[in-house]
C-alpha positions as CSV (number, residue, x, y, z in Angstrom):
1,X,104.9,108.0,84.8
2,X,103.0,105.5,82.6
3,X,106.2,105.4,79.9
4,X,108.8,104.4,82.9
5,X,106.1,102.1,84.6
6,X,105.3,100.3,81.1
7,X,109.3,100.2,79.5
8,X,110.2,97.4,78.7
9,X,112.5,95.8,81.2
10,X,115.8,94.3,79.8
11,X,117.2,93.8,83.5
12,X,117.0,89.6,82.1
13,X,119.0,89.7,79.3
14,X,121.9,91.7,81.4
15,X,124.8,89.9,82.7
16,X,126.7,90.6,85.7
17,X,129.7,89.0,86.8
18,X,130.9,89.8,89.9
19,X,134.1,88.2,91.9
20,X,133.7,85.8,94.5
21,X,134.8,86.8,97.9
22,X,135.0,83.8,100.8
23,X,134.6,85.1,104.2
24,X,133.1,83.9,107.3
25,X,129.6,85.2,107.8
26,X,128.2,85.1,111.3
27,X,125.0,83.4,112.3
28,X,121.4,86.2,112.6
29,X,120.9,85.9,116.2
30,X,117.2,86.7,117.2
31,X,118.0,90.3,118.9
32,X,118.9,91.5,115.1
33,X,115.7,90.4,113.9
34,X,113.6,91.4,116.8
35,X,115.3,95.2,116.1
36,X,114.8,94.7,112.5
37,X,110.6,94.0,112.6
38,X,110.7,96.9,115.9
39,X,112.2,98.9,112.4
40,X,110.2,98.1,109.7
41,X,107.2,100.7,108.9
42,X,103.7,99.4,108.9
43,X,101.8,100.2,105.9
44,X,104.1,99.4,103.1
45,X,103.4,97.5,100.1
46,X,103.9,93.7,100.3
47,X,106.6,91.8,98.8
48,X,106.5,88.5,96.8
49,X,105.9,86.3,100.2
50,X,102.6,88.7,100.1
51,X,102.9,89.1,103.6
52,X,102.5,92.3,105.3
53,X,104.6,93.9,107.8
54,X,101.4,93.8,110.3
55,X,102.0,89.9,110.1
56,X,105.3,89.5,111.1
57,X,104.8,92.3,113.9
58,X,101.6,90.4,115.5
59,X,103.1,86.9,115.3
60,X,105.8,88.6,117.9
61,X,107.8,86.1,119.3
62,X,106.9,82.9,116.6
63,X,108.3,85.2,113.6
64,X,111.3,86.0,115.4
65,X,112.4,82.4,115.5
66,X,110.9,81.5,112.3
67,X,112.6,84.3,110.8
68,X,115.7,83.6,112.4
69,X,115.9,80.0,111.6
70,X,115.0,81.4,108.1
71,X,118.0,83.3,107.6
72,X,120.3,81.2,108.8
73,X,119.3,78.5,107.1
74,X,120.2,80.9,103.7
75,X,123.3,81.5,105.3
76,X,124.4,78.0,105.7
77,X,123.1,76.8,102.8
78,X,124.5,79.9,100.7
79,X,120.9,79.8,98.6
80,X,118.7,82.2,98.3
81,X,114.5,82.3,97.3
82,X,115.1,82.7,93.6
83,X,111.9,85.0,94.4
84,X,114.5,87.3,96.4
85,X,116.4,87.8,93.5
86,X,113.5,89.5,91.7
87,X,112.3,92.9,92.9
88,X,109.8,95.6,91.1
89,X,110.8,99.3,92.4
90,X,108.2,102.5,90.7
């Protein structure tokens, strides 16, 4: 456990190129996201926003449309956090 948790990580110096593919991408609507929170497990570790699942489920309503708004934004924009990029799995 402690040699795969301490190896050193070359994920940075890797490359990936990857073709470009244009397509039409519909907007989140607030149903999807509404069954996607209903979805997500409470408990879990946090992610880089440090915000617990327990959050997003009390804020109800409020995160729905923030989250919503959120996504769509991303999707019009076509930029993501540079903090969604990075991701730590054990």
């Amino acid at each position: 456990y402690d040699e795969e948790v301490n190896k050193e990580n070359d994920r940075e110096s890797r490359v990936v190129e990857a073709n470009s593919v244009e397509q039409e991408v519909e907007s989140i609507n607030k149903g999807e996201v509404r069954r996607a929170l209903k979805r997500m497990k409470r408990g879990k570790a946090v992610g880089p926003d440090d915000i617990p699942v327990e959050v997003w489920k009390c804020l109800g309503e409020m995160a729905v449309e923030f989250l919503t708004r959120l996504f769509n934004n991303i999707l019009e924009s076509e930029r993501m956090p540079e903090e969604w990029r990075r991701s730590e799995h054990l």
